[in-house]
Amino acid sequence: MKKLVFAFLTLLLAPLVNAAPEFKKGVEYTVVKETPSSQPEVTEFFSYVCPHCYSFQPLMEKLAERLPEVEINKVPVPFLGREMGPVLQRAYGAAVLLEVEDKLTPAIFDQIHRQKKMPRSMDDIKAVFVDNGVEAGEFDGVINSFALNGMVAQYDKLTENFNVRGTPTLIVKGKYELNMGEIGSEERFYRVVEYLLSAE
């Protein structure tokens, strides 16, 4: 009789065991805000000078392909690259405003990390834009514009609000920060993001 009761309880508990979450708070992710965003979104805080961000870009591109319904945001931080940090931050914003980010981000990453040519001034950044099809006048009209100043202020505010101190930092739904060192593999990265997108 005891064996039958034990077997019955085992059957009852089996679904509970199977329902245990695959990923755990404090291991693969950390809760950084109480309330999640209303829309499914993933935000990457990055820097063009960060080698890990450069290596991470193919995963972010695949994530966007894998989850086309999810909004993928990028926030450039100013605190890497010394005096060029804020300049590169503005470069990203300018690329977004000029609708050439898809060309300029790979080009800037490539110049810094593959060609080993670190831009040393805004003129160097302008040259990258021009080399990738942007008219010099278009760049000049955007780089110090009111619109770009507002974007930079928003980038800084988000960086401060999420207390970002390193890159890449990934925030899912404005609530969960991935612990990148605990993810382990590319496939687990995608699964953690998908898991957190469905979490409350």
Short mmCIF file of C-alpha atoms in Angstrom, two decimals, residues 14-182:
data_model
loop_
_atom_site.label_atom_id
_atom_site.label_comp_id
_atom_site.label_asym_id
_atom_site.label_seq_id
_atom_site.Cartn_x
_atom_site.Cartn_y
_atom_site.Cartn_z
CA ALA A 14 6.15 15.05 -11.64
CA PRO A 15 4.44 17.98 -13.43
CA LEU A 16 5.64 20.33 -10.68
CA VAL A 17 9.21 19.19 -11.17
CA ASN A 18 8.90 19.62 -14.92
CA ALA A 19 7.44 23.08 -14.42
CA ALA A 20 10.49 24.31 -12.52
CA PRO A 21 11.92 27.36 -14.29
CA GLU A 22 14.85 26.67 -16.59
CA PHE A 23 16.57 29.91 -15.57
CA LYS A 24 16.93 31.46 -12.13
CA LYS A 25 16.99 34.98 -10.76
CA GLY A 26 20.46 35.75 -9.48
CA VAL A 27 22.03 33.25 -11.86
CA GLU A 28 21.19 33.91 -15.50
CA TYR A 29 19.46 37.22 -14.82
CA THR A 30 18.92 39.95 -12.24
CA VAL A 31 15.79 41.97 -11.58
CA VAL A 32 16.76 45.64 -11.89
CA LYS A 33 13.32 47.29 -11.97
CA GLU A 34 10.01 46.39 -10.35
CA THR A 35 7.72 47.00 -13.31
CA PRO A 36 8.32 45.60 -16.80
CA SER A 37 7.73 47.62 -19.95
CA SER A 38 4.36 47.18 -21.63
CA GLN A 39 5.94 46.13 -24.93
CA PRO A 40 8.31 43.24 -25.64
CA GLU A 41 11.73 44.84 -25.98
CA VAL A 42 15.42 44.11 -25.58
CA THR A 43 17.86 46.96 -24.98
CA GLU A 44 21.59 46.59 -25.53
CA PHE A 45 23.93 49.13 -23.93
CA PHE A 46 27.09 49.11 -26.02
CA SER A 47 30.20 50.98 -27.12
CA TYR A 48 31.92 50.91 -30.48
CA VAL A 49 35.28 50.54 -28.73
CA CYS A 50 34.16 47.47 -26.74
CA PRO A 51 35.57 44.27 -28.29
CA HIS A 52 32.88 42.16 -26.62
CA CYS A 53 30.18 44.36 -28.19
CA TYR A 54 31.84 43.86 -31.59
CA SER A 55 31.81 40.08 -31.14
CA PHE A 56 28.25 40.22 -29.80
CA GLN A 57 26.69 41.91 -32.85
CA PRO A 58 26.04 38.70 -34.85
CA LEU A 59 24.04 37.31 -31.90
CA MET A 60 21.97 40.49 -31.69
CA GLU A 61 21.28 40.30 -35.43
CA LYS A 62 20.17 36.68 -35.12
CA LEU A 63 18.03 37.60 -32.11
CA ALA A 64 16.24 40.23 -34.21
CA GLU A 65 15.63 37.64 -36.95
CA ARG A 66 14.46 35.06 -34.42
CA LEU A 67 12.08 37.48 -32.66
CA PRO A 68 10.78 39.87 -35.33
CA GLU A 69 7.91 40.99 -33.08
CA VAL A 70 10.33 42.23 -30.40
CA GLU A 71 11.70 45.77 -30.42
CA ILE A 72 15.50 45.71 -30.33
CA ASN A 73 17.06 48.92 -29.00
CA LYS A 74 20.69 49.99 -28.84
CA VAL A 75 21.99 52.58 -26.39
CA PRO A 76 25.56 53.84 -26.88
CA VAL A 77 27.37 54.65 -23.63
CA PRO A 78 29.85 57.55 -23.38
CA PHE A 79 32.20 56.21 -20.71
CA LEU A 80 34.43 54.00 -22.89
CA GLY A 81 36.99 55.32 -25.35
CA ARG A 82 38.17 58.27 -23.25
CA GLU A 83 37.53 61.57 -25.06
CA MET A 84 36.17 59.67 -28.08
CA GLY A 85 33.45 58.01 -26.01
CA PRO A 86 30.95 60.90 -26.28
CA VAL A 87 31.95 61.44 -29.94
CA LEU A 88 31.18 57.82 -30.83
CA GLN A 89 27.94 58.06 -28.88
CA ARG A 90 26.91 61.00 -31.07
CA ALA A 91 28.02 59.06 -34.15
CA TYR A 92 25.52 56.32 -33.38
CA GLY A 93 22.72 58.84 -32.85
CA ALA A 94 23.60 60.60 -36.09
CA ALA A 95 23.50 57.31 -37.96
CA VAL A 96 20.03 56.63 -36.55
CA LEU A 97 18.75 60.09 -37.53
CA LEU A 98 20.20 59.73 -41.03
CA GLU A 99 18.71 56.21 -41.27
CA VAL A 100 22.07 54.62 -42.08
CA GLU A 101 22.74 52.83 -38.77
CA ASP A 102 22.58 49.43 -40.48
CA LYS A 103 25.60 50.44 -42.62
CA LEU A 104 27.50 52.69 -40.21
CA THR A 105 27.55 50.45 -37.13
CA PRO A 106 29.29 47.56 -38.96
CA ALA A 107 31.65 50.04 -40.65
CA ILE A 108 32.70 51.73 -37.39
CA PHE A 109 33.09 48.38 -35.60
CA ASP A 110 35.16 47.06 -38.52
CA GLN A 111 37.46 50.09 -38.60
CA ILE A 112 38.13 49.96 -34.86
CA HIS A 113 38.41 46.22 -34.28
CA ARG A 114 39.45 44.63 -37.58
CA GLN A 115 41.42 47.43 -39.20
CA LYS A 116 42.73 48.67 -35.81
CA LYS A 117 42.12 52.30 -36.79
CA MET A 118 40.67 54.13 -33.82
CA PRO A 119 38.99 57.43 -34.81
CA ARG A 120 40.70 60.35 -33.09
CA SER A 121 38.31 63.20 -33.88
CA MET A 122 34.85 64.09 -35.18
CA ASP A 123 36.47 64.62 -38.58
CA ASP A 124 37.53 60.95 -38.59
CA ILE A 125 33.94 59.96 -37.81
CA LYS A 126 32.65 62.21 -40.58
CA ALA A 127 35.02 60.48 -43.01
CA VAL A 128 33.49 57.10 -42.14
CA PHE A 129 30.01 58.48 -42.85
CA VAL A 130 31.10 59.98 -46.17
CA ASP A 131 32.88 56.76 -47.16
CA ASN A 132 29.58 54.96 -46.59
CA GLY A 133 27.45 57.17 -48.79
CA VAL A 134 26.41 60.03 -46.49
CA GLU A 135 26.77 63.54 -47.94
CA ALA A 136 29.13 65.74 -45.91
CA GLY A 137 26.42 68.39 -45.63
CA GLU A 138 23.91 65.88 -44.29
CA PHE A 139 26.35 64.84 -41.58
CA ASP A 140 27.09 68.46 -40.67
CA GLY A 141 23.39 69.23 -40.45
CA VAL A 142 22.75 66.44 -37.94
CA ILE A 143 25.81 66.06 -35.74
CA ASN A 144 25.16 69.11 -33.54
CA SER A 145 21.42 69.30 -34.05
CA PHE A 146 18.75 69.79 -31.39
CA ALA A 147 17.34 66.35 -32.25
CA LEU A 148 20.68 64.63 -31.70
CA ASN A 149 21.30 66.52 -28.45
CA GLY A 150 17.95 65.19 -27.20
CA MET A 151 18.86 61.64 -28.19
CA VAL A 152 22.21 61.86 -26.40
CA ALA A 153 20.49 63.15 -23.26
CA GLN A 154 18.11 60.18 -23.44
CA TYR A 155 21.01 57.73 -23.90
CA ASP A 156 22.71 59.19 -20.82
CA LYS A 157 19.51 59.05 -18.80
CA LEU A 158 18.92 55.39 -19.64
CA THR A 159 22.55 54.53 -18.86
CA GLU A 160 22.21 56.20 -15.48
CA ASN A 161 18.75 54.76 -14.71
CA PHE A 162 19.97 51.20 -15.27
CA ASN A 163 23.30 51.89 -13.56
CA VAL A 164 25.22 50.55 -16.55
CA ARG A 165 28.93 50.23 -15.78
CA GLY A 166 30.08 47.80 -18.47
CA THR A 167 29.22 46.63 -21.96
CA PRO A 168 27.50 44.83 -23.46
CA THR A 169 24.65 45.10 -20.93
CA LEU A 170 21.30 43.62 -21.98
CA ILE A 171 17.99 44.63 -20.41
CA VAL A 172 14.84 42.66 -21.25
CA LYS A 173 11.44 44.34 -20.91
CA GLY A 174 13.00 47.16 -18.93
CA LYS A 175 13.12 44.87 -15.88
CA TYR A 176 15.62 42.04 -16.27
CA GLU A 177 19.38 42.31 -16.79
CA LEU A 178 21.12 39.31 -18.29
CA ASN A 179 24.14 37.98 -16.38
CA MET A 180 26.18 37.36 -19.50
CA GLY A 181 28.86 35.34 -17.72
CA GLU A 182 26.28 32.74 -16.67
#
